[in-house]
GROMACS .gro file of C-alpha atoms in nm:
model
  443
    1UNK     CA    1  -0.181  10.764   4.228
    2UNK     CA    2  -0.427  10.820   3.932
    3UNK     CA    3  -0.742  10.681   3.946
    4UNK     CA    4  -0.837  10.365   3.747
    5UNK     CA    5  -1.056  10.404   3.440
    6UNK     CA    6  -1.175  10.062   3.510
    7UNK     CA    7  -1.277  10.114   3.829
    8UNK     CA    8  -1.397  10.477   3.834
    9UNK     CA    9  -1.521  10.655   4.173
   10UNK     CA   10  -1.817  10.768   3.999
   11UNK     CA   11  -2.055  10.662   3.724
   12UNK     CA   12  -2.363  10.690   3.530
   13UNK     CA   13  -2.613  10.449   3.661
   14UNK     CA   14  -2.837  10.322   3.346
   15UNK     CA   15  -3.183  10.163   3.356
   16UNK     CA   16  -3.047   9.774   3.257
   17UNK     CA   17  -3.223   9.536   3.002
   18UNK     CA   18  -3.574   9.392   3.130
   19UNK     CA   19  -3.600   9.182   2.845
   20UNK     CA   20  -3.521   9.050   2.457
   21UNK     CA   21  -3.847   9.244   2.362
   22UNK     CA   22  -3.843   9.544   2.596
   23UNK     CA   23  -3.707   9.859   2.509
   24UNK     CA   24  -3.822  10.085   2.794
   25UNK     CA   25  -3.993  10.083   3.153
   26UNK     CA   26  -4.174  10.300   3.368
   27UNK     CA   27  -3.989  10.442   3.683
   28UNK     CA   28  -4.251  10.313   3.946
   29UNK     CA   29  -4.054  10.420   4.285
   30UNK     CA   30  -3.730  10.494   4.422
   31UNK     CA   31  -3.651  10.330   4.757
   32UNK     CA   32  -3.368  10.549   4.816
   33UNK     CA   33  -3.337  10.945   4.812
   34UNK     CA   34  -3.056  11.159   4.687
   35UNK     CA   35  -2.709  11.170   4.940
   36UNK     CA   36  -2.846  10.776   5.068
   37UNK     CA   37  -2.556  10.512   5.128
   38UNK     CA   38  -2.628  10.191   4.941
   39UNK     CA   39  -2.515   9.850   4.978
   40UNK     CA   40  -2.427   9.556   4.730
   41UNK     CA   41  -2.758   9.412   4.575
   42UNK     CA   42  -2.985   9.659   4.780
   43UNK     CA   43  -3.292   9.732   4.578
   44UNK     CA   44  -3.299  10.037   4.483
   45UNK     CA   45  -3.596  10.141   4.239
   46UNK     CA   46  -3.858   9.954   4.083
   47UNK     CA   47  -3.939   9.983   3.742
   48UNK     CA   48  -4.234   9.849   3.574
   49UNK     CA   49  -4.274   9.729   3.195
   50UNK     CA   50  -4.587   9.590   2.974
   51UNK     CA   51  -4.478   9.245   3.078
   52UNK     CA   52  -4.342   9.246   3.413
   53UNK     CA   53  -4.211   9.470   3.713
   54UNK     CA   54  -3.895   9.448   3.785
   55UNK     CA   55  -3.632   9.588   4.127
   56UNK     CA   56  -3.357   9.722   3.999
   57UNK     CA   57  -3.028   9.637   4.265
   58UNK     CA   58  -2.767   9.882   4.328
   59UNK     CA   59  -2.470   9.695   4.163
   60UNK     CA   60  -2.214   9.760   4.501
   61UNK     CA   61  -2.175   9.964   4.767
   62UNK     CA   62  -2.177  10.379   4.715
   63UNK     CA   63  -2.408  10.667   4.758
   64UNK     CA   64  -2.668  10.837   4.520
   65UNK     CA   65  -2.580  11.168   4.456
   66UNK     CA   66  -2.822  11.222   4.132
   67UNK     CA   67  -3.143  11.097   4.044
   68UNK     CA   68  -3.257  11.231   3.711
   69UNK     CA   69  -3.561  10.939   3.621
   70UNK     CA   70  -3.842  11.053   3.900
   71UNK     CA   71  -4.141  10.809   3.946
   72UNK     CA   72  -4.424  10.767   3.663
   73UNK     CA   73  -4.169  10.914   3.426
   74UNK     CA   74  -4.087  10.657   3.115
   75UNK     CA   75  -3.725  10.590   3.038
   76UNK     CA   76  -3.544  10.379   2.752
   77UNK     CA   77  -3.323  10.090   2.841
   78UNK     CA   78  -2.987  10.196   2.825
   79UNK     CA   79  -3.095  10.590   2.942
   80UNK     CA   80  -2.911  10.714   3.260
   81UNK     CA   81  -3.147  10.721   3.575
   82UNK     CA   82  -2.902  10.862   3.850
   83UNK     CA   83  -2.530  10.924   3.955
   84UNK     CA   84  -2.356  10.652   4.179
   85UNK     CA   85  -2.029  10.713   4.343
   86UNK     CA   86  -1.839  10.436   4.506
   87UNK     CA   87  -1.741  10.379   4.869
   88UNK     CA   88  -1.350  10.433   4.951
   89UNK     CA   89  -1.354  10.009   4.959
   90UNK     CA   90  -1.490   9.952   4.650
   91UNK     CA   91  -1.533  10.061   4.315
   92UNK     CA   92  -1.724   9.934   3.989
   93UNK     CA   93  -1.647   9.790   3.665
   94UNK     CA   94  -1.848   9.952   3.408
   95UNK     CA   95  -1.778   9.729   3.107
   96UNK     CA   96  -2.051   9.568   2.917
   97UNK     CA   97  -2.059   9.244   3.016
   98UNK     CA   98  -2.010   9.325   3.423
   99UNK     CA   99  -2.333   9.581   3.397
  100UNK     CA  100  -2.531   9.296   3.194
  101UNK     CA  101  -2.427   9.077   3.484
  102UNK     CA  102  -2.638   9.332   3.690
  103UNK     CA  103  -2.916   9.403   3.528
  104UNK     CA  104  -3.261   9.461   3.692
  105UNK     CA  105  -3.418   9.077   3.876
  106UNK     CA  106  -3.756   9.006   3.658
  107UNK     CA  107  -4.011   8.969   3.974
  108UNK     CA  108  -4.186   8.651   3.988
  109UNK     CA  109  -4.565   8.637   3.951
  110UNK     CA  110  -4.619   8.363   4.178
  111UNK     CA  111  -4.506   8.279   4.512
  112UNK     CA  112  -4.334   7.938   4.504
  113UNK     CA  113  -4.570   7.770   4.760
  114UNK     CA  114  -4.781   8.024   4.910
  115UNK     CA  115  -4.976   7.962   5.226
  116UNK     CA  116  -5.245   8.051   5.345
  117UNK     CA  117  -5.309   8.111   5.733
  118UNK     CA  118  -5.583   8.013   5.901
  119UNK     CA  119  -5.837   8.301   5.902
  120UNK     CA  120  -5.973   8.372   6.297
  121UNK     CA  121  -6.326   8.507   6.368
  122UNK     CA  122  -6.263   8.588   6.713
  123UNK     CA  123  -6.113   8.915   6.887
  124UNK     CA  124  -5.977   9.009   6.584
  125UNK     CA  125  -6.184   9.289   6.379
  126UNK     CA  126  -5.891   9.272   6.084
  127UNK     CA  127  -6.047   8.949   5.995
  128UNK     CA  128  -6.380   8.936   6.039
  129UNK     CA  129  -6.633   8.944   5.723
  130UNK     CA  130  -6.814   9.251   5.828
  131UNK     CA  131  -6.549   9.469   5.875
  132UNK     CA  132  -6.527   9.827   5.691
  133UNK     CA  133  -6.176   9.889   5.500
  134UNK     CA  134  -6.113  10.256   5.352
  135UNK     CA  135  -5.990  10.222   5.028
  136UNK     CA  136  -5.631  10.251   4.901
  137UNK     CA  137  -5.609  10.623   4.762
  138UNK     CA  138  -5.366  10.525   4.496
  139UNK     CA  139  -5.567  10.346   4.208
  140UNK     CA  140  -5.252  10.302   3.995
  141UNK     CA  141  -5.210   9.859   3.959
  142UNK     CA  142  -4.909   9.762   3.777
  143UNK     CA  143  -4.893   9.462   3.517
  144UNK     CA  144  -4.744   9.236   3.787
  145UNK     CA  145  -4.965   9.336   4.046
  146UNK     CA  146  -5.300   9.264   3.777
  147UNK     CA  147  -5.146   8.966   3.661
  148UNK     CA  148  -5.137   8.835   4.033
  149UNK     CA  149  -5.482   8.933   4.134
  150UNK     CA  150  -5.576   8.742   3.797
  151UNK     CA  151  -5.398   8.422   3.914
  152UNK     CA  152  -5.598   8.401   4.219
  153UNK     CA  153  -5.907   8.576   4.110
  154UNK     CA  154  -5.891   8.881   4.308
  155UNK     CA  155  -6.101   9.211   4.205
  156UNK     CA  156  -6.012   9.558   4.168
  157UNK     CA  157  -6.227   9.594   4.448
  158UNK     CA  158  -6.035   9.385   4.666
  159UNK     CA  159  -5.702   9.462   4.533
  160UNK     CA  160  -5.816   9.812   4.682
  161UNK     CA  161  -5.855   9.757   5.005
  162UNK     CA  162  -5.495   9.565   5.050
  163UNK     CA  163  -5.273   9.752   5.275
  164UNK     CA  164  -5.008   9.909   5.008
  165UNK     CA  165  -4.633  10.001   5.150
  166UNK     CA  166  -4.503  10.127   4.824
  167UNK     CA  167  -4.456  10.450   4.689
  168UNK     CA  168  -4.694  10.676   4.727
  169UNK     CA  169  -4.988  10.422   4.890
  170UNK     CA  170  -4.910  10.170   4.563
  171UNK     CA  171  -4.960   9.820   4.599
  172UNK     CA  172  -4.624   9.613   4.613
  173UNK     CA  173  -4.622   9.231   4.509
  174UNK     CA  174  -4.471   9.192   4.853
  175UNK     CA  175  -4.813   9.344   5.003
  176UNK     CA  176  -5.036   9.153   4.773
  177UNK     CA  177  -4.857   8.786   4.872
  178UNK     CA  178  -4.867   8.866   5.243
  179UNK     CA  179  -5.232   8.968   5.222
  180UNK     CA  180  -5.261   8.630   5.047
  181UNK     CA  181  -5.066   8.408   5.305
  182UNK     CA  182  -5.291   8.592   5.571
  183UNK     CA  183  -5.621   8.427   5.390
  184UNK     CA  184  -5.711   8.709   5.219
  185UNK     CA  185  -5.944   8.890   5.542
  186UNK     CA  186  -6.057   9.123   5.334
  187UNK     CA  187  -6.237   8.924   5.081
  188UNK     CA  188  -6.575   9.015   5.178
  189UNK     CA  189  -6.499   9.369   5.385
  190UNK     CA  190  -6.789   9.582   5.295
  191UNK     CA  191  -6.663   9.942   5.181
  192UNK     CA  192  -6.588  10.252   5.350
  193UNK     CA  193  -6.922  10.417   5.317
  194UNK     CA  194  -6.764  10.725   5.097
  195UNK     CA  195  -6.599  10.475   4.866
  196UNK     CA  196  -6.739  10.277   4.633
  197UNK     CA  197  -6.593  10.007   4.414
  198UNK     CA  198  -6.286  10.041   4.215
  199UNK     CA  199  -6.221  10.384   4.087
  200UNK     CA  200  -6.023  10.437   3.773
  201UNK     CA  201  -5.719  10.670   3.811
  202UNK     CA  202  -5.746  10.993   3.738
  203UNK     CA  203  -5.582  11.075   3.416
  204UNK     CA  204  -5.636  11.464   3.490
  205UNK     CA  205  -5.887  11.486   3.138
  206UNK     CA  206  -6.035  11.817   3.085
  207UNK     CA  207  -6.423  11.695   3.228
  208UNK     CA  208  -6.579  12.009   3.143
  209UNK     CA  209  -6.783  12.271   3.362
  210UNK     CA  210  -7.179  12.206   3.436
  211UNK     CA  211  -7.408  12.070   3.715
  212UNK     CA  212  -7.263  11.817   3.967
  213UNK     CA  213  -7.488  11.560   4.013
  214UNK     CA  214  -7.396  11.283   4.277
  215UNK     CA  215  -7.486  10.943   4.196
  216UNK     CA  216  -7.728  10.777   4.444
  217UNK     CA  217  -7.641  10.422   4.578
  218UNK     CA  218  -7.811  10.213   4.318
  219UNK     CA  219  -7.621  10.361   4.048
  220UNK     CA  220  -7.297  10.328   4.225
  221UNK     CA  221  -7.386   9.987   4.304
  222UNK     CA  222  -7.451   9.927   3.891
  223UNK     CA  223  -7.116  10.111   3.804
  224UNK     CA  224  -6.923   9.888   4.066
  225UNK     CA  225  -7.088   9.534   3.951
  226UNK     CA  226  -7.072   9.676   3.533
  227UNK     CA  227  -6.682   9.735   3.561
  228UNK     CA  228  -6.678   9.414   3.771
  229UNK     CA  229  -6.805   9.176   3.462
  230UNK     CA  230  -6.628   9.321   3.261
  231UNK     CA  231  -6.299   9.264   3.428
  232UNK     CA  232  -6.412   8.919   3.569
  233UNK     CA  233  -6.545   8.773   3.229
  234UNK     CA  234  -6.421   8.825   2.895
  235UNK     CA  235  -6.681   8.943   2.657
  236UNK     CA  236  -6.789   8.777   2.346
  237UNK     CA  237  -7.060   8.908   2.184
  238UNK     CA  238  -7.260   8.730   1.875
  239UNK     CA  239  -7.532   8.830   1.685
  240UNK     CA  240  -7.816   8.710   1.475
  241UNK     CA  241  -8.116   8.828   1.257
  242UNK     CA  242  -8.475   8.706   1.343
  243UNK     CA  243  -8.815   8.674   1.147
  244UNK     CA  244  -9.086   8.778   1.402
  245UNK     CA  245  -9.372   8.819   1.164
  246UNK     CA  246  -9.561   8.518   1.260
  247UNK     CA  247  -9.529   8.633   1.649
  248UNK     CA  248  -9.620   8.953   1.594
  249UNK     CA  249  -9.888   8.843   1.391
  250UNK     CA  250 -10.012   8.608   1.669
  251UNK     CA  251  -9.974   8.847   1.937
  252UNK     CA  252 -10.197   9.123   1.747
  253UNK     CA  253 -10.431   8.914   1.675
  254UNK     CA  254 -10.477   8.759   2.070
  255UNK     CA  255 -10.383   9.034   2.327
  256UNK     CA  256 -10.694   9.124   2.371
  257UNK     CA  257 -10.869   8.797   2.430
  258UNK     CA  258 -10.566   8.722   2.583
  259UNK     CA  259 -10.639   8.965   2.862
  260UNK     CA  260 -11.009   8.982   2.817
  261UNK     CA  261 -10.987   8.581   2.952
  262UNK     CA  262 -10.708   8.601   3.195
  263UNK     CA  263 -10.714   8.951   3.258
  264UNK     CA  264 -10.316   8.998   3.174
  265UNK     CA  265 -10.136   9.233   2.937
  266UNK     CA  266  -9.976   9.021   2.696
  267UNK     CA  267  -9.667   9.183   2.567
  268UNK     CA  268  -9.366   9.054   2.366
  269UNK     CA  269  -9.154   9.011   2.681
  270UNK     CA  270  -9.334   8.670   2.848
  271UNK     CA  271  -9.316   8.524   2.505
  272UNK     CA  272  -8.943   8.581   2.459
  273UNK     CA  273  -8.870   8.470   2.803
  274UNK     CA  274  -9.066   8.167   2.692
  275UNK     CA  275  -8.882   8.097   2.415
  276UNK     CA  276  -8.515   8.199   2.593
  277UNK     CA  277  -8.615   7.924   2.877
  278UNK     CA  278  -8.636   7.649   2.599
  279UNK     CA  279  -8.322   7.729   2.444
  280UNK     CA  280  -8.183   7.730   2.775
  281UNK     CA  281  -8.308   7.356   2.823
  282UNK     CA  282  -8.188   7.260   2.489
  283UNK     CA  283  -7.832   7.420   2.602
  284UNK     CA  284  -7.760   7.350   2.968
  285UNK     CA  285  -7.386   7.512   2.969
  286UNK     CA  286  -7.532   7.799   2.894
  287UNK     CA  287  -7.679   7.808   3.240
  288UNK     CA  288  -7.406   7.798   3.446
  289UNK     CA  289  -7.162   8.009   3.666
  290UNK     CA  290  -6.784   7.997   3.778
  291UNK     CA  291  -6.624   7.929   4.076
  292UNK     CA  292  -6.286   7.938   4.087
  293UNK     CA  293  -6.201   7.636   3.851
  294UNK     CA  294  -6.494   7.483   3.885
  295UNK     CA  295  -6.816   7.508   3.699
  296UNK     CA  296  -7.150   7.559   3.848
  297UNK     CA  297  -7.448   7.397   3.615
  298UNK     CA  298  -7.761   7.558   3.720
  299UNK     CA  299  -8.037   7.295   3.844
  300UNK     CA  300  -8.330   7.591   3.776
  301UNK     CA  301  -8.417   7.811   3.506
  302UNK     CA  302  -8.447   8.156   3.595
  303UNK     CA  303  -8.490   8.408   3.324
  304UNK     CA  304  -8.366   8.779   3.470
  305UNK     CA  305  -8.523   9.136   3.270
  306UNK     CA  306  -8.295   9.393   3.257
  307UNK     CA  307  -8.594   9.688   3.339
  308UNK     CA  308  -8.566  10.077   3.360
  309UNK     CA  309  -8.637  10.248   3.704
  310UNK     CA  310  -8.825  10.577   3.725
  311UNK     CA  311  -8.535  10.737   3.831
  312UNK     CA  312  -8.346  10.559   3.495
  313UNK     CA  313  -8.134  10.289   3.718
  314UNK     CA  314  -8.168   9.907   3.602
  315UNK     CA  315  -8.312   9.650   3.793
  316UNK     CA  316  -8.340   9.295   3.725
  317UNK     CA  317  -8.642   9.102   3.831
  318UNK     CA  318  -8.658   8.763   3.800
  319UNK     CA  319  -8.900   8.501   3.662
  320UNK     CA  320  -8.836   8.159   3.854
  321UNK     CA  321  -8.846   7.850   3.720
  322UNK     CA  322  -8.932   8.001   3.345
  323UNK     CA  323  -8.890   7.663   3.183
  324UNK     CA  324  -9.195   7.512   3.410
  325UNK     CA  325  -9.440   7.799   3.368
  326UNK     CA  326  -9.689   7.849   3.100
  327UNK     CA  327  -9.750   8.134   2.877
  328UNK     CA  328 -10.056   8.284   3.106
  329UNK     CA  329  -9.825   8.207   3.448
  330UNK     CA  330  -9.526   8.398   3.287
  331UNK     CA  331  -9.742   8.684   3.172
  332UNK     CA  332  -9.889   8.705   3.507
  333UNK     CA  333  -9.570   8.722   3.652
  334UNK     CA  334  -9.396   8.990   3.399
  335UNK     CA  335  -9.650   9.211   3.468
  336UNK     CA  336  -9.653   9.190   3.815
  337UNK     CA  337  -9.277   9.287   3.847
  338UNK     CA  338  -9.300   9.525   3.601
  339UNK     CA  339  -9.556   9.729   3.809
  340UNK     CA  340  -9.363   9.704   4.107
  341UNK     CA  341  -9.027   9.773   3.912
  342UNK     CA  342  -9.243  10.117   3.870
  343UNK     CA  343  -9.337  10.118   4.206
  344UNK     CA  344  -9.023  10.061   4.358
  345UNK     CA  345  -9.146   9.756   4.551
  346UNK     CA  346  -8.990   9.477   4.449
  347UNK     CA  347  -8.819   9.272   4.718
  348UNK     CA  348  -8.476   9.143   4.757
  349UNK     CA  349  -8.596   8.753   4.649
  350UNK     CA  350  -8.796   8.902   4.337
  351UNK     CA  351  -8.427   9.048   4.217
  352UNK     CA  352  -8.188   8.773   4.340
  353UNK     CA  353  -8.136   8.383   4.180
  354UNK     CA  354  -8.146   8.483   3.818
  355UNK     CA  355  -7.888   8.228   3.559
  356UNK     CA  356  -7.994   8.400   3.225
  357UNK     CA  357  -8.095   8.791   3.181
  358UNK     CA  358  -8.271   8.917   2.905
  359UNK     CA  359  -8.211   9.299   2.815
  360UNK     CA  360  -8.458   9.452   2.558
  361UNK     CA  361  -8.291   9.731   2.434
  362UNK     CA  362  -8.581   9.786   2.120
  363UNK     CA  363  -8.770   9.922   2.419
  364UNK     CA  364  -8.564  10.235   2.380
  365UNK     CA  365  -8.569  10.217   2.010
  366UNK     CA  366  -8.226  10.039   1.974
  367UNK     CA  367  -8.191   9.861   1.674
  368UNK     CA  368  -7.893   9.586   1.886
  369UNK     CA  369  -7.695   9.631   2.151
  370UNK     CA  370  -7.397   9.457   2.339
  371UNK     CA  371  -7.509   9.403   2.680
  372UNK     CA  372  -7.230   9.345   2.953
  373UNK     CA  373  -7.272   9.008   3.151
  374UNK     CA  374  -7.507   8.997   3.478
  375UNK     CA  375  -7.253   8.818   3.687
  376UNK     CA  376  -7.249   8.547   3.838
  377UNK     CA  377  -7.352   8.484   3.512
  378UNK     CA  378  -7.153   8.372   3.166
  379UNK     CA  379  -7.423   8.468   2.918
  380UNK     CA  380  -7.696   8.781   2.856
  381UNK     CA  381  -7.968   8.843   2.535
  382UNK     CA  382  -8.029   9.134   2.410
  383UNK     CA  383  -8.315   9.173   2.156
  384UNK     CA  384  -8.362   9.507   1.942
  385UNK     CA  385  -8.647   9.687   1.790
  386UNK     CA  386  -8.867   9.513   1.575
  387UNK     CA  387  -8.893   9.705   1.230
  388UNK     CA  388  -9.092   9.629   0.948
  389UNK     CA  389  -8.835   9.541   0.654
  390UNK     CA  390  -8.898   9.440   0.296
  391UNK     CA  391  -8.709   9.102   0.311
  392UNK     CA  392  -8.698   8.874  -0.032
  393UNK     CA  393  -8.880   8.544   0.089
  394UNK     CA  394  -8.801   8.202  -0.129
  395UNK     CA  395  -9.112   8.003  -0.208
  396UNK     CA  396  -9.082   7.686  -0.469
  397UNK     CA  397  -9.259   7.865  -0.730
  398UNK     CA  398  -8.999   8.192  -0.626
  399UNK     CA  399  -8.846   8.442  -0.443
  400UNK     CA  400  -9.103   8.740  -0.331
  401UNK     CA  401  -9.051   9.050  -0.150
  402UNK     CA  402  -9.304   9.111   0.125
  403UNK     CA  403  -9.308   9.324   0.452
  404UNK     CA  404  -9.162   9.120   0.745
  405UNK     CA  405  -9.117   9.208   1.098
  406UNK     CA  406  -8.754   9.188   1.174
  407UNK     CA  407  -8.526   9.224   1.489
  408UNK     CA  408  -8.163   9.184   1.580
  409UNK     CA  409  -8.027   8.938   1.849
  410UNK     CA  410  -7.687   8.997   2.043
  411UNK     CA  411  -7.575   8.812   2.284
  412UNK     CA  412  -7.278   8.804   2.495
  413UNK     CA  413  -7.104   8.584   2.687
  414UNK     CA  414  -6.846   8.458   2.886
  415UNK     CA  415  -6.554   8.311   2.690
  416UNK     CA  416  -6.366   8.096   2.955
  417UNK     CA  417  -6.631   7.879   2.950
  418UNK     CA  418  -6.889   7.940   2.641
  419UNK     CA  419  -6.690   7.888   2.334
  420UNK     CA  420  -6.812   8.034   1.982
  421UNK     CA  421  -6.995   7.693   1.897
  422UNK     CA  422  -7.212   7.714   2.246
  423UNK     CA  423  -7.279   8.052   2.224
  424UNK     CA  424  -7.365   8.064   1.927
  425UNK     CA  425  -7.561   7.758   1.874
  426UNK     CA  426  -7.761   7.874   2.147
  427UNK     CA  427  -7.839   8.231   1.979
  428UNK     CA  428  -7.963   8.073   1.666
  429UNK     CA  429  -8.177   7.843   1.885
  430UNK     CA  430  -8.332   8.127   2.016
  431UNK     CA  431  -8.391   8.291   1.682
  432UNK     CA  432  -8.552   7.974   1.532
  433UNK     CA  433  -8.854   7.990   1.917
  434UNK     CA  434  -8.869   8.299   1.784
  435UNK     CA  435  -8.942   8.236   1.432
  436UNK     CA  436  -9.112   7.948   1.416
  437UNK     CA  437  -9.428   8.070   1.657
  438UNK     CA  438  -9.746   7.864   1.579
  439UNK     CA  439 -10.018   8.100   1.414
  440UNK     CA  440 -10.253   7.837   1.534
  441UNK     CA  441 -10.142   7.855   1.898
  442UNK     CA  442 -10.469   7.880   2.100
  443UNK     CA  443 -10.433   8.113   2.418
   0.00000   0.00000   0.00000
């Protein structure tokens, strides 16, 4: 009896349609090997596109006797991926419409109603705050798996230390919704002590030959919380032009009786941070933080620096209270953590509590830059070099040039919850403090 061209014993298995807009996928495992009996509906490979992963089901029962589309390797819809042949009970229709009947499931990115356990502190190291996780070698994290870890605000960092079944140590959506029903116990694991953060994959660049030099703790620490903001919050940043002539002016003119009567340096930082504090009264939302859903308005003004360590890390000391402190009491204060910045004294409560940060990048003779958030934060300044510009001034009897001192302000912030109008509003608020300083201001 001849065989049945409808029904053939053997045929080309082809990666199905994922979508109306997708036109190809990335071959993200196979969960079954070459000569491996398959069932009806058994998942057999999971593919991931730019919208969604997908497992692909084995359309009845057979074996796999050819698998030609191996695992990070990018295929076109419609391109074979392996060899099928039937069982001796059953055999396939490989018309159109019965293989678009089959086509690849699009994986949720939700559970339906996912619950969380209750989280025990007792006997049980796996879910106790303290404990140390090593991370997951494979850094690869799939579009689902990201847009998951986005829906309950879950970092990279965390994402890493999930126990991952898939492929090669990669996170399934099956691991990441069972860490979730379990109360996520590894929320606030500290890291294996020869890990640190997230690390990006590695793309196997051409990095060059020269001297190894290990980063110390603090600038692991920076690396892990800069890559952090910038996943968290998304960055905004706005800029504006200010007219410091009249400060400048007034600060030439009274740092030295300024420190021969309260024996303080007075340089241009306490007088920003003075005029940042009363823009940050004037704009409360700008002094805020995010938890979750819910927004966290500050009930203190605390102005962060962004300052340069000897050894080139960033620290940021913190002025308390900025709003409620005079111009000698914030001077005082500048200094003081600026010395022990240098020093490397400054204490854990002299670093910690800050809701705005102020980054001078003119120190290093930057002319603006585009700071990345201080999290928990949603906004951070940075003011540029002030260079002496010829600037055409309008007067009523008309326009003059004149030498001006001139600086640019950036400042970024957090767009889920500082539109364009807040932010900024609050910029050019800054800019005007800065602008409109009293020449008659006695010290």
């Amino acid at each position: 009896m001849s065989e049945d061209k409808r029904f053939p014993r053997s045929w080309e298995f082809k990666l199905p349609k994922m979508g109306e807009s997708i036109s190809e996928g990335t071959i993200i495992n196979w969960l079954v090997n070459e000569g491996d009996t398959i069932e009806k509906d058994q998942i057999i490979v999971e593919v991931a596109t730019d919208k969604v992963d997908s497992e692909v089901p084995a359309p009845a029962n057979g074996k796999i006797t050819k698998i030609f589309a191996q695992a990070d390797e990018v295929v076109q819809v419609g391109q074979v991926i392996a060899n099928i042949e039937a069982s001796s009970d059953q055999s396939v229709k490989t018309d159109h419409a019965s293989a678009e009947a089959k086509k690849a499931t699009p994986k949720p990115s939700k559970p339906k109603t996912p619950k969380k356990k209750p989280v025990s502190t007792s006997n049980s190291p796996s879910t106790s705050k303290t404990y140390t996780l090593n991370k997951n070698q494979n850094t690869y994290i799939s579009p689902l798996i990201q847009n998951i870890a986005i829906d309950y605000h879950i970092s990279y960092e965390e994402l890493a230390r999930i126990p991952a079944t898939g492929h090669d140590g990669r996170l399934r959506k099956s691991d990441v919704f069972k860490y979730i029903e379990e109360g996520r116990p590894a929320q606030f694991a500290q890291p294996a002590p020869e890990a640190s953060g997230f690390q990006v994959p590695d793309l196997k660049l051409d990095k060059g030959k020269g001297e190894i030099i290990e980063m110390d703790r603090m600038r692991q620490m920076i690396a892990d919380h800069m890559v952090y903001s910038k996943h968290t919050s998304p960055h905004v940043t706005a800029y504006v032009e200010a007219d410091l002539t009249e400060m400048v002016n007034w600060r030439n003119a009274n740092k030295k009786a300024f420190q021969d009567k309260y024996g303080e340096k007075l340089t241009f930082t306490p007088l920003f941070v003075e005029a940042v504090a009363k823009a940050v009264k004037d704009f409360p939302m700008i002094n805020v933080s995010v938890d979750g859903k819910n927004i966290i308005k500050k009930e203190h003004i605390n102005i962060g620096m962004a300052t340069a360590l000897p050894s080139g890390n960033l620290i940021v000391p913190v002025v308390k209270n900025a709003d409620k402190k005079d111009l000698k009491s914030i001077a005082a204060e500048v200094n003081v953590l600026a010395e022990k910045a240098r020093n490397n004294k400054l204490k854990h409560e002299e670093t910690s509590g800050s809701t705005f940060t102020i980054s001078n990048v003119g120190t290093f003779g930057s002319l603006m830059g585009t700071p990345i958030i201080n999290q928990p934060e949603v906004a951070i300044l940075a003011t540029g070099i002030i260079k002496k510009r010829a600037e055409v001034m309008e007067y009523e009897d008309g326009d003059k040039i004149e030498i001006r001192s001139m600086m640019y302000l950036s400042l970024s912030f957090d767009h889920r919850v500082v539109d364009g109008f807040l932010g900024g509003s609050f910029l050019r608020r800054v800019a005007d403090y800065f602008e409109d300083f009293n020449q008659e201001r006695a010290i």
